[in-house]
PDB file of C-alpha atoms in Angstrom:
ATOM      1  CA  MET H   1     -49.922 104.516   3.532  1.00 39.00           C
ATOM      2  CA  ASN H   2     -51.027 101.005   4.437  1.00 46.00           C
ATOM      3  CA  ALA H   3     -49.420  99.573   7.514  1.00 49.00           C
ATOM      4  CA  GLU H   4     -47.141  96.604   7.035  1.00 51.00           C
ATOM      5  CA  PRO H   5     -48.900  93.303   7.824  1.00 60.00           C
ATOM      6  CA  THR H   6     -48.136  92.075  11.303  1.00 76.00           C
ATOM      7  CA  THR H   7     -46.249  88.805  11.457  1.00 88.00           C
ATOM      8  CA  PRO H   8     -48.132  86.475  13.808  1.00 90.00           C
ATOM      9  CA  ALA H   9     -46.437  85.021  16.828  1.00 95.00           C
ATOM     10  CA  MET H  10     -45.247  81.421  16.665  1.00 95.00           C
ATOM     11  CA  PRO H  11     -45.002  78.503  19.069  1.00 96.00           C
ATOM     12  CA  ALA H  12     -41.742  78.113  20.975  1.00 96.00           C
ATOM     13  CA  VAL H  13     -38.986  76.224  19.164  1.00 97.00           C
ATOM     14  CA  VAL H  14     -37.581  73.290  21.166  1.00 97.00           C
ATOM     15  CA  ASP H  15     -35.595  70.134  20.509  1.00 98.00           C
ATOM     16  CA  ARG H  16     -37.439  67.073  19.171  1.00 98.00           C
ATOM     17  CA  ALA H  17     -37.347  65.123  22.452  1.00 98.00           C
ATOM     18  CA  THR H  18     -38.991  68.003  24.338  1.00 98.00           C
ATOM     19  CA  TRP H  19     -41.545  68.436  21.565  1.00 98.00           C
ATOM     20  CA  LEU H  20     -42.426  64.733  21.509  1.00 98.00           C
ATOM     21  CA  ALA H  21     -42.899  64.737  25.279  1.00 98.00           C
ATOM     22  CA  GLU H  22     -45.332  67.667  25.017  1.00 98.00           C
ATOM     23  CA  VAL H  23     -47.248  65.997  22.193  1.00 98.00           C
ATOM     24  CA  GLU H  24     -47.529  62.709  24.084  1.00 98.00           C
ATOM     25  CA  ALA H  25     -48.768  64.516  27.188  1.00 98.00           C
ATOM     26  CA  LEU H  26     -51.492  66.125  25.097  1.00 98.00           C
ATOM     27  CA  ARG H  27     -52.269  62.750  23.496  1.00 98.00           C
ATOM     28  CA  VAL H  28     -53.435  61.463  26.888  1.00 98.00           C
ATOM     29  CA  ARG H  29     -56.045  64.219  26.990  1.00 98.00           C
ATOM     30  CA  GLU H  30     -57.008  63.613  23.352  1.00 98.00           C
ATOM     31  CA  LYS H  31     -57.629  59.918  24.021  1.00 98.00           C
ATOM     32  CA  ALA H  32     -59.762  60.795  27.053  1.00 98.00           C
ATOM     33  CA  HIS H  33     -61.723  63.199  24.868  1.00 97.00           C
ATOM     34  CA  THR H  34     -62.261  60.477  22.247  1.00 98.00           C
ATOM     35  CA  ARG H  35     -63.466  57.999  24.857  1.00 98.00           C
ATOM     36  CA  ALA H  36     -65.815  60.609  26.333  1.00 98.00           C
ATOM     37  CA  GLY H  37     -67.208  61.177  22.843  1.00 97.00           C
ATOM     38  CA  ASP H  38     -67.719  57.420  22.447  1.00 98.00           C
ATOM     39  CA  ALA H  39     -69.631  57.341  25.734  1.00 98.00           C
ATOM     40  CA  ILE H  40     -71.839  60.241  24.642  1.00 98.00           C
ATOM     41  CA  ALA H  41     -72.526  58.497  21.321  1.00 98.00           C
ATOM     42  CA  ALA H  42     -73.494  55.350  23.237  1.00 98.00           C
ATOM     43  CA  ALA H  43     -75.945  57.392  25.326  1.00 98.00           C
ATOM     44  CA  ARG H  44     -77.296  58.980  22.139  1.00 98.00           C
ATOM     45  CA  ARG H  45     -78.064  55.523  20.745  1.00 98.00           C
ATOM     46  CA  ARG H  46     -80.143  54.838  23.859  1.00 98.00           C
ATOM     47  CA  LEU H  47     -82.321  57.945  23.597  1.00 98.00           C
ATOM     48  CA  PRO H  48     -86.076  57.508  23.206  1.00 98.00           C
ATOM     49  CA  MET H  49     -87.736  58.919  20.097  1.00 98.00           C
ATOM     50  CA  VAL H  50     -90.874  60.833  19.155  1.00 98.00           C
ATOM     51  CA  GLU H  51     -93.203  60.179  16.250  1.00 98.00           C
ATOM     52  CA  VAL H  52     -93.658  62.835  13.593  1.00 98.00           C
ATOM     53  CA  ASP H  53     -96.180  62.973  10.794  1.00 98.00           C
ATOM     54  CA  ALA H  54     -94.775  60.927   7.911  1.00 98.00           C
ATOM     55  CA  ALA H  55     -97.029  62.871   5.544  1.00 98.00           C
ATOM     56  CA  THR H  56     -95.460  66.225   6.461  1.00 98.00           C
ATOM     57  CA  PRO H  57     -95.380  68.036   3.103  1.00 98.00           C
ATOM     58  CA  LEU H  58     -92.189  68.878   1.260  1.00 98.00           C
ATOM     59  CA  THR H  59     -91.498  70.010  -2.290  1.00 98.00           C
ATOM     60  CA  GLY H  60     -88.894  68.193  -4.355  1.00 97.00           C
ATOM     61  CA  PRO H  61     -87.741  68.079  -7.981  1.00 96.00           C
ATOM     62  CA  ASP H  62     -90.953  66.315  -9.012  1.00 96.00           C
ATOM     63  CA  GLY H  63     -93.258  68.615  -7.068  1.00 97.00           C
ATOM     64  CA  PRO H  64     -95.148  67.963  -3.827  1.00 98.00           C
ATOM     65  CA  THR H  65     -93.854  65.063  -1.763  1.00 98.00           C
ATOM     66  CA  THR H  66     -93.568  64.022   1.886  1.00 98.00           C
ATOM     67  CA  LEU H  67     -91.068  63.545   4.677  1.00 98.00           C
ATOM     68  CA  LEU H  68     -91.513  59.793   4.301  1.00 98.00           C
ATOM     69  CA  ALA H  69     -90.529  59.954   0.626  1.00 98.00           C
ATOM     70  CA  ALA H  70     -87.357  61.870   1.508  1.00 98.00           C
ATOM     71  CA  PHE H  71     -86.007  58.645   3.062  1.00 98.00           C
ATOM     72  CA  GLU H  72     -85.668  57.287  -0.496  1.00 98.00           C
ATOM     73  CA  GLY H  73     -86.689  53.908   0.870  1.00 97.00           C
ATOM     74  CA  ARG H  74     -83.914  53.745   3.447  1.00 98.00           C
ATOM     75  CA  GLY H  75     -84.334  53.218   7.161  1.00 98.00           C
ATOM     76  CA  GLN H  76     -82.857  56.483   8.435  1.00 98.00           C
ATOM     77  CA  LEU H  77     -82.669  60.104   7.331  1.00 98.00           C
ATOM     78  CA  ILE H  78     -80.270  62.872   8.327  1.00 98.00           C
ATOM     79  CA  ALA H  79     -81.782  66.243   7.431  1.00 98.00           C
ATOM     80  CA  TYR H  80     -80.061  69.610   7.488  1.00 97.00           C
ATOM     81  CA  PHE H  81     -82.349  72.649   7.637  1.00 97.00           C
ATOM     82  CA  HIS H  82     -80.891  75.255   5.303  1.00 96.00           C
ATOM     83  CA  MET H  83     -81.782  78.878   6.056  1.00 95.00           C
ATOM     84  CA  TRP H  84     -83.118  80.987   3.194  1.00 95.00           C
ATOM     85  CA  HIS H  85     -83.343  84.782   2.809  1.00 94.00           C
ATOM     86  CA  ASP H  86     -86.336  85.605   0.618  1.00 93.00           C
ATOM     87  CA  GLY H  87     -85.779  88.215  -2.048  1.00 90.00           C
ATOM     88  CA  ARG H  88     -82.041  88.449  -1.445  1.00 91.00           C
ATOM     89  CA  SER H  89     -79.283  87.940  -3.972  1.00 88.00           C
ATOM     90  CA  THR H  90     -77.006  84.929  -4.222  1.00 88.00           C
ATOM     91  CA  ALA H  91     -74.292  86.894  -2.425  1.00 88.00           C
ATOM     92  CA  GLU H  92     -76.631  87.571   0.500  1.00 91.00           C
ATOM     93  CA  GLN H  93     -77.611  83.972   1.218  1.00 93.00           C
ATOM     94  CA  CYS H  94     -76.568  82.347   4.504  1.00 92.00           C
ATOM     95  CA  GLU H  95     -72.818  81.903   4.718  1.00 92.00           C
ATOM     96  CA  GLY H  96     -73.118  79.457   7.618  1.00 92.00           C
ATOM     97  CA  CYS H  97     -75.514  77.095   5.841  1.00 94.00           C
ATOM     98  CA  THR H  98     -73.401  77.397   2.687  1.00 94.00           C
ATOM     99  CA  TYR H  99     -70.310  76.507   4.708  1.00 93.00           C
ATOM    100  CA  PHE H 100     -71.816  73.397   6.268  1.00 94.00           C
ATOM    101  CA  ASN H 101     -73.676  72.114   3.206  1.00 93.00           C
ATOM    102  CA  SER H 102     -70.591  72.567   1.018  1.00 92.00           C
ATOM    103  CA  GLN H 103     -68.754  69.892   2.994  1.00 93.00           C
ATOM    104  CA  VAL H 104     -71.272  67.052   2.725  1.00 94.00           C
ATOM    105  CA  ARG H 105     -70.428  65.530  -0.639  1.00 91.00           C
ATOM    106  CA  GLU H 106     -69.885  61.750  -0.783  1.00 94.00           C
ATOM    107  CA  LEU H 107     -73.112  60.018   0.245  1.00 97.00           C
ATOM    108  CA  SER H 108     -72.268  56.393  -0.581  1.00 97.00           C
ATOM    109  CA  TYR H 109     -71.014  55.718   2.950  1.00 97.00           C
ATOM    110  CA  PHE H 110     -74.358  56.874   4.350  1.00 97.00           C
ATOM    111  CA  HIS H 111     -76.225  54.698   1.878  1.00 98.00           C
ATOM    112  CA  ALA H 112     -74.125  51.673   2.838  1.00 98.00           C
ATOM    113  CA  ARG H 113     -75.546  52.089   6.348  1.00 98.00           C
ATOM    114  CA  ASP H 114     -79.130  52.449   5.083  1.00 98.00           C
ATOM    115  CA  VAL H 115     -79.066  56.215   5.734  1.00 98.00           C
ATOM    116  CA  THR H 116     -80.185  59.036   3.444  1.00 98.00           C
ATOM    117  CA  TYR H 117     -78.846  62.578   3.769  1.00 98.00           C
ATOM    118  CA  ALA H 118     -81.006  65.450   2.525  1.00 98.00           C
ATOM    119  CA  THR H 119     -81.268  69.215   2.781  1.00 97.00           C
ATOM    120  CA  LEU H 120     -84.624  70.668   3.817  1.00 98.00           C
ATOM    121  CA  CYS H 121     -84.472  74.294   2.726  1.00 97.00           C
ATOM    122  CA  GLN H 122     -86.668  76.917   4.313  1.00 95.00           C
ATOM    123  CA  GLY H 123     -87.056  78.760   1.001  1.00 95.00           C
ATOM    124  CA  PRO H 124     -89.190  78.011  -2.071  1.00 96.00           C
ATOM    125  CA  TYR H 125     -88.018  75.038  -4.094  1.00 97.00           C
ATOM    126  CA  GLU H 126     -87.258  76.687  -7.430  1.00 95.00           C
ATOM    127  CA  ASP H 127     -85.186  79.526  -5.972  1.00 94.00           C
ATOM    128  CA  SER H 128     -83.302  77.412  -3.450  1.00 95.00           C
ATOM    129  CA  ALA H 129     -82.674  74.518  -5.861  1.00 95.00           C
ATOM    130  CA  ALA H 130     -81.148  77.023  -8.288  1.00 93.00           C
ATOM    131  CA  TYR H 131     -78.750  77.999  -5.497  1.00 92.00           C
ATOM    132  CA  ARG H 132     -77.956  74.320  -4.887  1.00 93.00           C
ATOM    133  CA  ASP H 133     -77.203  73.895  -8.595  1.00 92.00           C
ATOM    134  CA  PHE H 134     -75.010  77.022  -8.667  1.00 91.00           C
ATOM    135  CA  MET H 135     -73.013  75.659  -5.747  1.00 91.00           C
ATOM    136  CA  GLY H 136     -72.644  72.303  -7.501  1.00 91.00           C
ATOM    137  CA  TRP H 137     -74.135  70.308  -4.641  1.00 93.00           C
ATOM    138  CA  GLU H 138     -75.632  66.934  -5.484  1.00 93.00           C
ATOM    139  CA  VAL H 139     -77.340  66.163  -2.186  1.00 95.00           C
ATOM    140  CA  PRO H 140     -81.106  65.522  -2.278  1.00 97.00           C
ATOM    141  CA  TRP H 141     -82.830  68.884  -1.907  1.00 98.00           C
ATOM    142  CA  TYR H 142     -86.346  69.725  -0.749  1.00 98.00           C
ATOM    143  CA  SER H 143     -88.252  72.819   0.217  1.00 98.00           C
ATOM    144  CA  ALA H 144     -89.783  72.558   3.680  1.00 97.00           C
ATOM    145  CA  ARG H 145     -91.264  76.028   3.432  1.00 96.00           C
ATOM    146  CA  GLU H 146     -94.841  75.112   4.258  1.00 94.00           C
ATOM    147  CA  SER H 147     -93.948  72.772   7.108  1.00 96.00           C
ATOM    148  CA  VAL H 148     -90.733  74.167   8.562  1.00 94.00           C
ATOM    149  CA  ASP H 149     -92.426  75.458  11.717  1.00 93.00           C
ATOM    150  CA  VAL H 150     -93.863  72.002  12.405  1.00 95.00           C
ATOM    151  CA  LEU H 151     -90.564  70.247  11.736  1.00 96.00           C
ATOM    152  CA  ARG H 152     -88.514  72.712  13.787  1.00 94.00           C
ATOM    153  CA  ALA H 153     -91.017  72.288  16.652  1.00 94.00           C
ATOM    154  CA  GLY H 154     -90.115  75.572  18.327  1.00 91.00           C
ATOM    155  CA  ARG H 155     -86.349  75.236  17.865  1.00 91.00           C
ATOM    156  CA  THR H 156     -85.213  78.698  16.830  1.00 88.00           C
ATOM    157  CA  ALA H 157     -81.438  78.583  17.342  1.00 86.00           C
ATOM    158  CA  PRO H 158     -79.286  78.969  14.203  1.00 87.00           C
ATOM    159  CA  PHE H 159     -78.636  75.829  12.168  1.00 93.00           C
ATOM    160  CA  LEU H 160     -80.518  72.588  12.749  1.00 96.00           C
ATOM    161  CA  LEU H 161     -79.562  68.987  12.042  1.00 97.00           C
ATOM    162  CA  VAL H 162     -82.192  66.292  12.677  1.00 98.00           C
ATOM    163  CA  CYS H 163     -82.074  62.496  12.564  1.00 98.00           C
ATOM    164  CA  TYR H 164     -85.126  60.417  11.715  1.00 98.00           C
ATOM    165  CA  LEU H 165     -85.867  56.690  11.729  1.00 98.00           C
ATOM    166  CA  ARG H 166     -88.492  54.956   9.604  1.00 98.00           C
ATOM    167  CA  ARG H 167     -90.489  51.867  10.398  1.00 98.00           C
ATOM    168  CA  GLU H 168     -92.568  51.013   7.339  1.00 96.00           C
ATOM    169  CA  GLN H 169     -94.906  54.016   6.961  1.00 97.00           C
ATOM    170  CA  ARG H 170     -94.152  55.624  10.312  1.00 98.00           C
ATOM    171  CA  VAL H 171     -91.432  58.235  10.967  1.00 98.00           C
ATOM    172  CA  PHE H 172     -89.740  59.062  14.267  1.00 98.00           C
ATOM    173  CA  GLU H 173     -87.347  61.816  15.284  1.00 98.00           C
ATOM    174  CA  THR H 174     -84.433  60.307  17.208  1.00 98.00           C
ATOM    175  CA  TYR H 175     -81.994  63.184  17.714  1.00 98.00           C
ATOM    176  CA  TRP H 176     -81.394  66.817  16.873  1.00 98.00           C
ATOM    177  CA  THR H 177     -78.617  69.318  17.356  1.00 97.00           C
ATOM    178  CA  THR H 178     -78.180  72.988  16.595  1.00 95.00           C
ATOM    179  CA  GLY H 179     -75.607  75.758  16.987  1.00 93.00           C
ATOM    180  CA  ARG H 180     -72.098  74.325  17.278  1.00 94.00           C
ATOM    181  CA  GLY H 181     -73.541  70.818  17.287  1.00 96.00           C
ATOM    182  CA  VAL H 182     -73.644  70.945  13.490  1.00 95.00           C
ATOM    183  CA  GLU H 183     -69.854  71.276  13.333  1.00 95.00           C
ATOM    184  CA  ILE H 184     -69.774  67.510  12.738  1.00 96.00           C
ATOM    185  CA  MET H 185     -70.770  68.385   9.159  1.00 95.00           C
ATOM    186  CA  ALA H 186     -67.575  70.382   8.629  1.00 94.00           C
ATOM    187  CA  PRO H 187     -64.342  68.367   8.620  1.00 94.00           C
ATOM    188  CA  SER H 188     -62.464  71.579   7.840  1.00 93.00           C
ATOM    189  CA  TYR H 189     -63.062  72.685  11.429  1.00 93.00           C
ATOM    190  CA  GLY H 190     -61.495  69.517  12.807  1.00 95.00           C
ATOM    191  CA  LEU H 191     -58.502  69.862  10.512  1.00 96.00           C
ATOM    192  CA  LEU H 192     -58.015  73.525  11.407  1.00 95.00           C
ATOM    193  CA  ASP H 193     -58.204  72.609  15.094  1.00 96.00           C
ATOM    194  CA  ILE H 194     -55.028  70.522  14.807  1.00 97.00           C
ATOM    195  CA  THR H 195     -53.007  73.311  13.171  1.00 97.00           C
ATOM    196  CA  ALA H 196     -50.799  75.687  15.162  1.00 97.00           C
ATOM    197  CA  TYR H 197     -53.183  78.633  14.726  1.00 96.00           C
ATOM    198  CA  GLY H 198     -56.469  76.713  14.990  1.00 96.00           C
ATOM    199  CA  ARG H 199     -59.579  78.254  13.443  1.00 93.00           C
ATOM    200  CA  GLN H 200     -58.270  81.784  14.015  1.00 93.00           C
ATOM    201  CA  GLU H 201     -61.628  82.825  15.458  1.00 92.00           C
ATOM    202  CA  ALA H 202     -61.895  85.461  18.159  1.00 91.00           C
ATOM    203  CA  TRP H 203     -63.587  83.219  20.733  1.00 93.00           C
ATOM    204  CA  GLU H 204     -60.732  80.683  20.794  1.00 94.00           C
ATOM    205  CA  ASP H 205     -58.337  80.506  23.741  1.00 96.00           C
ATOM    206  CA  SER H 206     -55.064  81.185  21.921  1.00 95.00           C
ATOM    207  CA  PRO H 207     -51.738  82.627  23.087  1.00 95.00           C
ATOM    208  CA  PRO H 208     -51.111  86.370  22.682  1.00 94.00           C
ATOM    209  CA  GLY H 209     -50.151  87.331  19.148  1.00 94.00           C
ATOM    210  CA  TRP H 210     -51.954  84.454  17.447  1.00 95.00           C
ATOM    211  CA  PRO H 211     -53.758  85.537  14.238  1.00 93.00           C
ATOM    212  CA  VAL H 212     -57.491  86.193  14.343  1.00 92.00           C
ATOM    213  CA  ASP H 213     -59.560  86.232  11.148  1.00 85.00           C
ATOM    214  CA  ASP H 214     -63.306  85.622  11.398  1.00 74.00           C
ATOM    215  CA  ARG H 215     -63.890  85.899   7.641  1.00 73.00           C
ATOM    216  CA  ALA H 216     -63.652  82.201   6.816  1.00 75.00           C
ATOM    217  CA  MET H 217     -67.343  81.795   6.012  1.00 83.00           C
ATOM    218  CA  ARG H 218     -67.747  85.087   4.131  1.00 84.00           C
ATOM    219  CA  THR H 219     -65.131  86.709   1.885  1.00 82.00           C
ATOM    220  CA  ASP H 220     -65.542  90.077   0.137  1.00 82.00           C
ATOM    221  CA  GLY H 221     -69.276  90.176   0.782  1.00 82.00           C
ATOM    222  CA  ARG H 222     -70.102  86.602  -0.252  1.00 87.00           C
ATOM    223  CA  PRO H 223     -70.149  83.130   1.288  1.00 85.00           C
ATOM    224  CA  SER H 224     -66.545  82.071   0.659  1.00 82.00           C
ATOM    225  CA  ALA H 225     -67.388  78.926  -1.303  1.00 81.00           C
ATOM    226  CA  GLN H 226     -69.156  80.994  -3.988  1.00 88.00           C
ATOM    227  CA  TRP H 227     -65.951  82.512  -5.327  1.00 81.00           C
ATOM    228  CA  SER H 228     -64.561  79.342  -6.935  1.00 81.00           C
ATOM    229  CA  ARG H 229     -67.894  78.841  -8.725  1.00 83.00           C
ATOM    230  CA  LEU H 230     -67.910  82.414  -9.997  1.00 83.00           C
ATOM    231  CA  ARG H 231     -64.346  82.154 -11.238  1.00 83.00           C
ATOM    232  CA  ALA H 232     -65.327  78.990 -13.101  1.00 80.00           C
ATOM    233  CA  GLY H 233     -68.096  80.937 -14.849  1.00 80.00           C
ATOM    234  CA  GLN H 234     -70.883  78.862 -13.322  1.00 75.00           C
ATOM    235  CA  CYS H 235     -73.120  81.872 -12.871  1.00 75.00           C
ATOM    236  CA  THR H 236     -73.200  85.285 -14.532  1.00 60.00           C
ATOM    237  CA  GLY H 237     -74.857  88.107 -12.662  1.00 65.00           C
ATOM    238  CA  CYS H 238     -74.879  86.253  -9.335  1.00 76.00           C
TER     239      CYS H 238
END
C-alpha cells in the first residue's frame, strides 16, 4: 500500500500585529539587499570590455550569418547560450535551458532600450530551431555550433548569459554570467522565493518539515514546460 502523503509543516500562527512586526523587520534587510544590488549594478556599468570578432559565424533562419547581424541593428545584444544534446529526443533535451528560455517572452521592453535578445544554441540550426518552434518561443534563434568554443572562451560552467555592445561594425563583450547568475532570466524563481515554502529545493535553508521537491525543471522524464505543448497537440511523437 502507498503511504499517505505527509502534510508539510507550516509557519507559526500569530496575531496580525506580531506578524506585521516580523515582516517589517525583514523589510529592513530586503531594502539593504536591494540597495546592495543597485551598487553591484552600478559597478557592472563601469566594467571595461573586450573586443570580439564581429564576423564570428552563426547560422540563422536565412542561413549563414554573423554575430554582428544578430544585433538586428541595435546597439546591444543579450545572448543566452542554449545547451544541445546531439542525437537525443525532445524529452532528453536540457531541462535547465528549457526552463530559462521559456520565461523570456516579451521583447519590446528590450527593444525600447536599443537591446536585442537572442538565443545562441550549441546544436545545429534545423534541429534546434524545430525545438524552439515546438516550445512556441519567438525569440531570435541562431546556431553557434561552429563558433561556440570561441564565444564561450573557455567558460565551461553550466548555462551562460553574455552581454555585447556594438559600435558601428565592431562588437565588444561587456559582461557575462553563468550558473546561478542566469536566474535573472527566471521571474518564477523570484516569485517562489517570496512564498512560505520557497523553491522547495534541497539546498535551501528551510525549517524542519518544509516540503522539498527538486522536480520543478523536469516532470515525468521531460522538461516540465513540454507537457502543456504536448497536451495541446503541438507535437506528435515527441
